[in-house]
CSV table of N, CA and C in Angstrom, one decimal:
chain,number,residue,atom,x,y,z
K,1,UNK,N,12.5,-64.2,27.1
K,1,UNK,CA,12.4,-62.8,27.5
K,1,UNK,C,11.0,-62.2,27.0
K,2,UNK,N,10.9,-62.2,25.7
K,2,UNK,CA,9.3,-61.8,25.1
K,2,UNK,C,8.6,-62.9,24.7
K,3,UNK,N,8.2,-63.4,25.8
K,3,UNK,CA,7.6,-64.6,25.4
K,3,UNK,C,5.8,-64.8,25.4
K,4,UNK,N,5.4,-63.2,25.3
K,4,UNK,CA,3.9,-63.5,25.4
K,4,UNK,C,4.0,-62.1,24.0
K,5,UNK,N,4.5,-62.5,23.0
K,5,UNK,CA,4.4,-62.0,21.5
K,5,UNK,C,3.1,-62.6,21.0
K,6,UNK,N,2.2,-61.6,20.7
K,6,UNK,CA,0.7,-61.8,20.3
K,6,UNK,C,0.8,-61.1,19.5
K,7,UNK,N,0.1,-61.2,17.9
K,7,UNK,CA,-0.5,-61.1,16.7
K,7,UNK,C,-1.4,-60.9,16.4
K,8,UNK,N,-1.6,-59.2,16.3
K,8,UNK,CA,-3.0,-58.9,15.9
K,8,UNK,C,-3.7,-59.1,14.9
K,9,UNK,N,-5.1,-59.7,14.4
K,9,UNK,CA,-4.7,-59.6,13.1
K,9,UNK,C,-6.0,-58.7,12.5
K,10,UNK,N,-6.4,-57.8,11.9
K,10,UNK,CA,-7.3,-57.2,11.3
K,10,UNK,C,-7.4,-57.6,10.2
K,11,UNK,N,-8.9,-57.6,9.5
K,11,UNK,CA,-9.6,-58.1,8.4
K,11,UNK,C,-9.1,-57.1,7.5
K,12,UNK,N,-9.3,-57.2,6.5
K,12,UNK,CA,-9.1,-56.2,5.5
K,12,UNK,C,-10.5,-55.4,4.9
K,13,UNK,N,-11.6,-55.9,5.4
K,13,UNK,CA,-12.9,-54.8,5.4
K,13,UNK,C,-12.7,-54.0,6.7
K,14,UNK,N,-12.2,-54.1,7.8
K,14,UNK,CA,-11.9,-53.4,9.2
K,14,UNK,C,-11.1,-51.9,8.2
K,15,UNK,N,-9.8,-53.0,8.3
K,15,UNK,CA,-8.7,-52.0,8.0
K,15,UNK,C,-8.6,-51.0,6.6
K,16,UNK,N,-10.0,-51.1,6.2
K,16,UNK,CA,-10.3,-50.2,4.8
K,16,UNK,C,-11.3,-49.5,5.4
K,17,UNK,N,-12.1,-50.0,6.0
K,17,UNK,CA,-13.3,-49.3,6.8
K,17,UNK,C,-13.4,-47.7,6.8
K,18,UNK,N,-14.0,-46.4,7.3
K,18,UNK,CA,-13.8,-45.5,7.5
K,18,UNK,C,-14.1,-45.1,8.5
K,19,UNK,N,-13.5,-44.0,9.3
K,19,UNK,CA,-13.3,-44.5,10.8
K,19,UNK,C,-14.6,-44.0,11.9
K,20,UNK,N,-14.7,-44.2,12.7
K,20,UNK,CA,-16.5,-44.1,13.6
K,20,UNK,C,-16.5,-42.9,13.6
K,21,UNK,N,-15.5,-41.8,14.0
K,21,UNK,CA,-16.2,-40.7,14.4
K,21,UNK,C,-15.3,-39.7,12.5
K,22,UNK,N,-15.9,-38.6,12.7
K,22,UNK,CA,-15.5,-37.7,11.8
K,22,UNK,C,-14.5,-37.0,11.9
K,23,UNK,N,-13.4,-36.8,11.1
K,23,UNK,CA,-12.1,-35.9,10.9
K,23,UNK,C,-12.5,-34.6,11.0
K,24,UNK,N,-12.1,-33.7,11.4
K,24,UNK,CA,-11.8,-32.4,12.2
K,24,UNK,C,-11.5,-32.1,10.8
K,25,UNK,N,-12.1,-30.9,10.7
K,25,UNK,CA,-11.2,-29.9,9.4
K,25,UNK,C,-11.0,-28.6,10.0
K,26,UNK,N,-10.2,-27.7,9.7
K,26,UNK,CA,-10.0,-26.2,10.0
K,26,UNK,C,-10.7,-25.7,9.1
K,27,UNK,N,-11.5,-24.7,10.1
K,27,UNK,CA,-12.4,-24.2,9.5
K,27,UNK,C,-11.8,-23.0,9.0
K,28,UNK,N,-12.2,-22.0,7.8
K,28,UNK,CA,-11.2,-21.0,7.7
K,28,UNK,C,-11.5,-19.6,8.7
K,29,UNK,N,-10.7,-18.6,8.0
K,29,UNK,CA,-10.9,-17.7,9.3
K,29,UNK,C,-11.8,-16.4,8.7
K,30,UNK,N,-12.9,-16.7,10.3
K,30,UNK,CA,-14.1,-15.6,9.4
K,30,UNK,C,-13.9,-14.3,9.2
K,31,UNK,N,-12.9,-13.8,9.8
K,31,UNK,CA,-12.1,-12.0,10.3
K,31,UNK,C,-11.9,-12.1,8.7
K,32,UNK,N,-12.0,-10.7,7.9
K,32,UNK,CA,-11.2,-10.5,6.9
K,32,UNK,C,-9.6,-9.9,7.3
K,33,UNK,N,-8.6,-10.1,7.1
K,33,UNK,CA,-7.4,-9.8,7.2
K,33,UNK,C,-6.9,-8.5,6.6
K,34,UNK,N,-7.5,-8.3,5.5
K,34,UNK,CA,-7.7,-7.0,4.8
K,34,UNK,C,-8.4,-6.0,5.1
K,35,UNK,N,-9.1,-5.9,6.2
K,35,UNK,CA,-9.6,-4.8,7.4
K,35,UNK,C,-8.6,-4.2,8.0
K,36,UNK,N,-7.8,-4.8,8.0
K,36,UNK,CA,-6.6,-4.0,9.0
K,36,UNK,C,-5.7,-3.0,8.7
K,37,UNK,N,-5.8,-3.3,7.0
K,37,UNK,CA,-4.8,-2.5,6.2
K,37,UNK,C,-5.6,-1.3,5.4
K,38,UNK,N,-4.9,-0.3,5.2
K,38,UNK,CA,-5.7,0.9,4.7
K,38,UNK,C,-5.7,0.1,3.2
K,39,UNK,N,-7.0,0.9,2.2
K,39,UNK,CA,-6.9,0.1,1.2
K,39,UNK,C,-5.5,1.2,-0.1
K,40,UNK,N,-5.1,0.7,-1.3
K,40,UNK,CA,-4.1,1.4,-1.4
K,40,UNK,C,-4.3,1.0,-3.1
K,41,UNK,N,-5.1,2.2,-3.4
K,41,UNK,CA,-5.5,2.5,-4.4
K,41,UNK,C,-5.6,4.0,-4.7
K,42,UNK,N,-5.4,4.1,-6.4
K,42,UNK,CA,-5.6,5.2,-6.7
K,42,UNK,C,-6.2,6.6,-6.2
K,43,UNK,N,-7.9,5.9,-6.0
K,43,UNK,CA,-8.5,7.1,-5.4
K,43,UNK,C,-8.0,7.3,-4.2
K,44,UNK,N,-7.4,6.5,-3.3
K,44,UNK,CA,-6.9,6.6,-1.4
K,44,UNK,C,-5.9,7.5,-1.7
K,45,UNK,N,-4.8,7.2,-2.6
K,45,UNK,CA,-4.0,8.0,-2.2
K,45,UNK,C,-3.7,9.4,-3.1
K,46,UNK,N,-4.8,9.5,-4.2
K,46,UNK,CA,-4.4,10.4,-4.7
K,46,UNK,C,-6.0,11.3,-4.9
K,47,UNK,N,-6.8,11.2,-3.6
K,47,UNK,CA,-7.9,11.8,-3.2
K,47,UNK,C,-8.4,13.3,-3.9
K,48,UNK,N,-8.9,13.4,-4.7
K,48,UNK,CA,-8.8,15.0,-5.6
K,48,UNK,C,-9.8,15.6,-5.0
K,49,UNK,N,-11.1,14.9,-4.4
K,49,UNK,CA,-12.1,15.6,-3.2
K,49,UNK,C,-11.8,16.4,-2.2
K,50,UNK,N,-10.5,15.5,-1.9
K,50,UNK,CA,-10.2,16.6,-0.4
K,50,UNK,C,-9.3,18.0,-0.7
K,51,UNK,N,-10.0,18.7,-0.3
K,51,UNK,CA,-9.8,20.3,-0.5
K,51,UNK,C,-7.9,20.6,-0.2
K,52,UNK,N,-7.8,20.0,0.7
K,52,UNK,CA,-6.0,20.0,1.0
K,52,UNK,C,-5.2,19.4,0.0
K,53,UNK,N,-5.5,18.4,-0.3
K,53,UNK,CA,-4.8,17.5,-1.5
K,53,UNK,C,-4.7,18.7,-3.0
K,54,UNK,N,-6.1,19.0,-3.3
K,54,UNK,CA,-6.2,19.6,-4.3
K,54,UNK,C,-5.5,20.8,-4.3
K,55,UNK,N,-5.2,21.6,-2.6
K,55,UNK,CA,-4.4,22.7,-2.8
K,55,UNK,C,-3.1,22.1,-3.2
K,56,UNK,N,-2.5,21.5,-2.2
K,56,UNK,CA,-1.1,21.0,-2.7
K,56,UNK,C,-0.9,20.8,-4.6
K,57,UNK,N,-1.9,20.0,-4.9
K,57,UNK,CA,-1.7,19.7,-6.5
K,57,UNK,C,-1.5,21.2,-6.9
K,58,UNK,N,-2.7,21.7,-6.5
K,58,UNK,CA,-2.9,23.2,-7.5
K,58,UNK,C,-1.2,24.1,-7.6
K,59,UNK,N,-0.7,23.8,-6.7
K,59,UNK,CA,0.4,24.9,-5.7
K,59,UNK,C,1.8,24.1,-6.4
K,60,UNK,N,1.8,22.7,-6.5
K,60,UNK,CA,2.9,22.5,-7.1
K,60,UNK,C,2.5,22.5,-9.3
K,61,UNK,N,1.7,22.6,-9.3
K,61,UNK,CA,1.4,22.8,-10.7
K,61,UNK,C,1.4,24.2,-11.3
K,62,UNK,N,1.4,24.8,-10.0
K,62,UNK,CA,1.7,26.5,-10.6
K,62,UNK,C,3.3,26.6,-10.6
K,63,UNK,N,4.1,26.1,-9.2
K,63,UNK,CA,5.5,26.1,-9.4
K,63,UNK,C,6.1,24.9,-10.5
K,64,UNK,N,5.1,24.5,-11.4
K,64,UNK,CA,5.6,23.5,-12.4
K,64,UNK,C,5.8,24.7,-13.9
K,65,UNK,N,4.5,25.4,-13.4
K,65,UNK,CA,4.3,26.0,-14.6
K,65,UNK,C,5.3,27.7,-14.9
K,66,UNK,N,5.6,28.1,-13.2
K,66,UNK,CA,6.8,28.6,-13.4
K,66,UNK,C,8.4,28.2,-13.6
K,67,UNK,N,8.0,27.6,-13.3
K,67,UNK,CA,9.6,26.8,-14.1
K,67,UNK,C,9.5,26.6,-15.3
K,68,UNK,N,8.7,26.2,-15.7
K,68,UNK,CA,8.7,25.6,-17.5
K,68,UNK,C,9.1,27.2,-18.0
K,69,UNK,N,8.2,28.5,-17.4
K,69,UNK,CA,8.3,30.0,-17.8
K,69,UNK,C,9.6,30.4,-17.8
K,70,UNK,N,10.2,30.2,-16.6
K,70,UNK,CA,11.8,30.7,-16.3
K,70,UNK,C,12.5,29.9,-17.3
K,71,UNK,N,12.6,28.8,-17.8
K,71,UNK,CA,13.4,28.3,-18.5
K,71,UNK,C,12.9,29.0,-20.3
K,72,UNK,N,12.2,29.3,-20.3
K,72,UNK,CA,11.5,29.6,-21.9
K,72,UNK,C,12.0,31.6,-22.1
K,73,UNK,N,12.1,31.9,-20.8
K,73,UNK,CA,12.2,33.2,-20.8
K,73,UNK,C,13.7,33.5,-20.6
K,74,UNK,N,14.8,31.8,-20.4
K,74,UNK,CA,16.0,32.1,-20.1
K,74,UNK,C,16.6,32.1,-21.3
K,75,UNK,N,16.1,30.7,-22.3
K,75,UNK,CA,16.3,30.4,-23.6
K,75,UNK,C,16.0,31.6,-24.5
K,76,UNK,N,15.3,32.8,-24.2
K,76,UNK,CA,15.1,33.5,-25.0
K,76,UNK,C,15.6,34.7,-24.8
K,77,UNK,N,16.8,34.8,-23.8
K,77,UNK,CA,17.3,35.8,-23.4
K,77,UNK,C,16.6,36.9,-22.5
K,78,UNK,N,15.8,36.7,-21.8
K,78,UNK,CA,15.5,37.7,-21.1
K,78,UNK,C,15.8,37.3,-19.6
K,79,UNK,N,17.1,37.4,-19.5
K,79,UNK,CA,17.7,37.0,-18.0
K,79,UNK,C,17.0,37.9,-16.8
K,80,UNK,N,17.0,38.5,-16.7
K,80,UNK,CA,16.2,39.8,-15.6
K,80,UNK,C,15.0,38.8,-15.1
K,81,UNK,N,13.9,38.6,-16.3
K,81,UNK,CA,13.3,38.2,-15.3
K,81,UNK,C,13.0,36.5,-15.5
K,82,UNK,N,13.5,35.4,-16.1
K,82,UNK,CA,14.2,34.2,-15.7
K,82,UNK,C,14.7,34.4,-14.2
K,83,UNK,N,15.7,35.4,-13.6
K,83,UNK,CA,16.6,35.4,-12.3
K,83,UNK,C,15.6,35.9,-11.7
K,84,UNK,N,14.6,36.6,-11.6
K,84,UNK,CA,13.4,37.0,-10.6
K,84,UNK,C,12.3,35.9,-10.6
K,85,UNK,N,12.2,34.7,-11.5
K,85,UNK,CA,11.5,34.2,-11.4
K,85,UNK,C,12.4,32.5,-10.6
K,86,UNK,N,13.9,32.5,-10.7
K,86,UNK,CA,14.4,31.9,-10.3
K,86,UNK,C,14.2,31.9,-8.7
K,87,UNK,N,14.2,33.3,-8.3
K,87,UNK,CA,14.8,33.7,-6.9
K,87,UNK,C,13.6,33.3,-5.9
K,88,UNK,N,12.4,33.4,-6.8
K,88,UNK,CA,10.6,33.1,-6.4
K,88,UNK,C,11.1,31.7,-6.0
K,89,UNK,N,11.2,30.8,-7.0
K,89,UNK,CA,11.4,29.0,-7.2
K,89,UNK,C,12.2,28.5,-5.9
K,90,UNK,N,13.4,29.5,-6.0
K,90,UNK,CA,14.0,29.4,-4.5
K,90,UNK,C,13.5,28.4,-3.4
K,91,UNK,N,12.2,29.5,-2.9
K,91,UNK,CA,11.6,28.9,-1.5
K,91,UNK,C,10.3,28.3,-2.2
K,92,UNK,N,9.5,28.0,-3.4
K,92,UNK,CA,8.3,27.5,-3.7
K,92,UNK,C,8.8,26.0,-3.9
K,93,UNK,N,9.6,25.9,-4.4
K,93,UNK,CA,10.1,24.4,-4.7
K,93,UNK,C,9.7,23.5,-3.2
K,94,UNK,N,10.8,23.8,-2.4
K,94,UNK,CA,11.7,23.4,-0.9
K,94,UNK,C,9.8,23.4,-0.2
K,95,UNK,N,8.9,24.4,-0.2
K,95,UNK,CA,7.8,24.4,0.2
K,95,UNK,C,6.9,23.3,-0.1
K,96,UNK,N,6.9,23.4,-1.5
K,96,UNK,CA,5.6,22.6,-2.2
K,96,UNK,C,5.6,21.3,-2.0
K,97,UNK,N,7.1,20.9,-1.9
K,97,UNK,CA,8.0,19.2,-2.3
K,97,UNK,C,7.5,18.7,-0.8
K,98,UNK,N,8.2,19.8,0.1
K,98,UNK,CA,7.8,18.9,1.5
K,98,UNK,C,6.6,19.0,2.3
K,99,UNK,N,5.9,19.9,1.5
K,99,UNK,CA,3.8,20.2,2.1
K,99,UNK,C,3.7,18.9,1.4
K,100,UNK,N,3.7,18.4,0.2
K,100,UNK,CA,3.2,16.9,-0.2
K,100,UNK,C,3.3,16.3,0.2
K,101,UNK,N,5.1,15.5,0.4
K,101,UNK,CA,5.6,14.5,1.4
K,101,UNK,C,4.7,14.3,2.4
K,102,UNK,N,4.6,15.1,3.6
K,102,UNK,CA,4.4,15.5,4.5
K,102,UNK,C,2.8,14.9,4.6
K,103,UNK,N,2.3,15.9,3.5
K,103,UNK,CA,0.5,15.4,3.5
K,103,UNK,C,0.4,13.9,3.1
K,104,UNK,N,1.1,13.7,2.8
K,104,UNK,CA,1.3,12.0,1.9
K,104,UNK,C,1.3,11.4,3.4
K,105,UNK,N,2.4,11.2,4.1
K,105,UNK,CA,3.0,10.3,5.3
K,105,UNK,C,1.6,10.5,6.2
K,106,UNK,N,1.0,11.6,6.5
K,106,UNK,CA,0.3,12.1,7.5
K,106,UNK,C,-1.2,11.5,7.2
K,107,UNK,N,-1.2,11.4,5.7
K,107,UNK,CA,-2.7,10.6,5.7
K,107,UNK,C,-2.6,9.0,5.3
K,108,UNK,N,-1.1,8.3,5.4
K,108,UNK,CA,-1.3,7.2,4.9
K,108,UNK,C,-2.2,6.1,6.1
C-alpha cells in the first residue's frame, strides 16, 4: 500500500543552520495608551488654581468651622445660639456636600 516510503535525510550543519530569511518581531506600539486617560494625580483632582474649586473648599471649611463653633458653644451651654447656628448647618451642609460631589464628577 505505502510502497514509495522515502527518507529524508538532513545534515546536521543544515538542520542547525539559521534560517534564509529573518524572523518577524512585533514591533511595539507607538500610540501612548496613557493619552486616553485623564491623568489622576493630586494636582488634577484637587486643582487649588481654579477659582470654583477654591470656592467650594473655602465654603465647606467655613461650614467646618461652624460646626466645630456650634458644638463648643453647645458644650458650654449656650443653647440659643448652638440651635441658630444648628438651623444655618441645616441647608449649608446638604449644599456644600453636593456643590463638591457634583464639581468632582463634572470635571473628572
Amino acid at each position: 500500500m505505502f510502497s514509495n516510503n522515502k527518507i529524508e535525510v538532513i545534515s546536521f550543519k543544515d538542520f542547525m543552520s539559521r534560517p534564509a530569511h529573518p524572523i518577524e518581531r512585533n514591533t511595539p506600539l507607538q500610540t501612548s495608551i496613557y493619552s486616553f486617560f485623564p491623568p489622576i494625580t493630586l494636582k488634577a483632582l484637587f486643582p487649588l488654581h481654579d477659582p470654583t474649586f477654591s470656592l467650594f473648599i473655602l465654603a465647606c471649611g467655613t461650614v467646618i468651622v461652624f460646626a466645630i463653633t456650634e458644638k463648643i458653644f453647645a458644650v458650654n451651654g449656650l443653647n440659643g445660639i448652638a440651635s441658630s447656628i444648628s438651623s444655618f448647618l441645616k441647608f449649608a451642609f446638604p449644599i456644600g456636600s453636593f456643590g463638591i460631589i457634583f464639581w468632582f464628577l463634572f470635571h473628572i
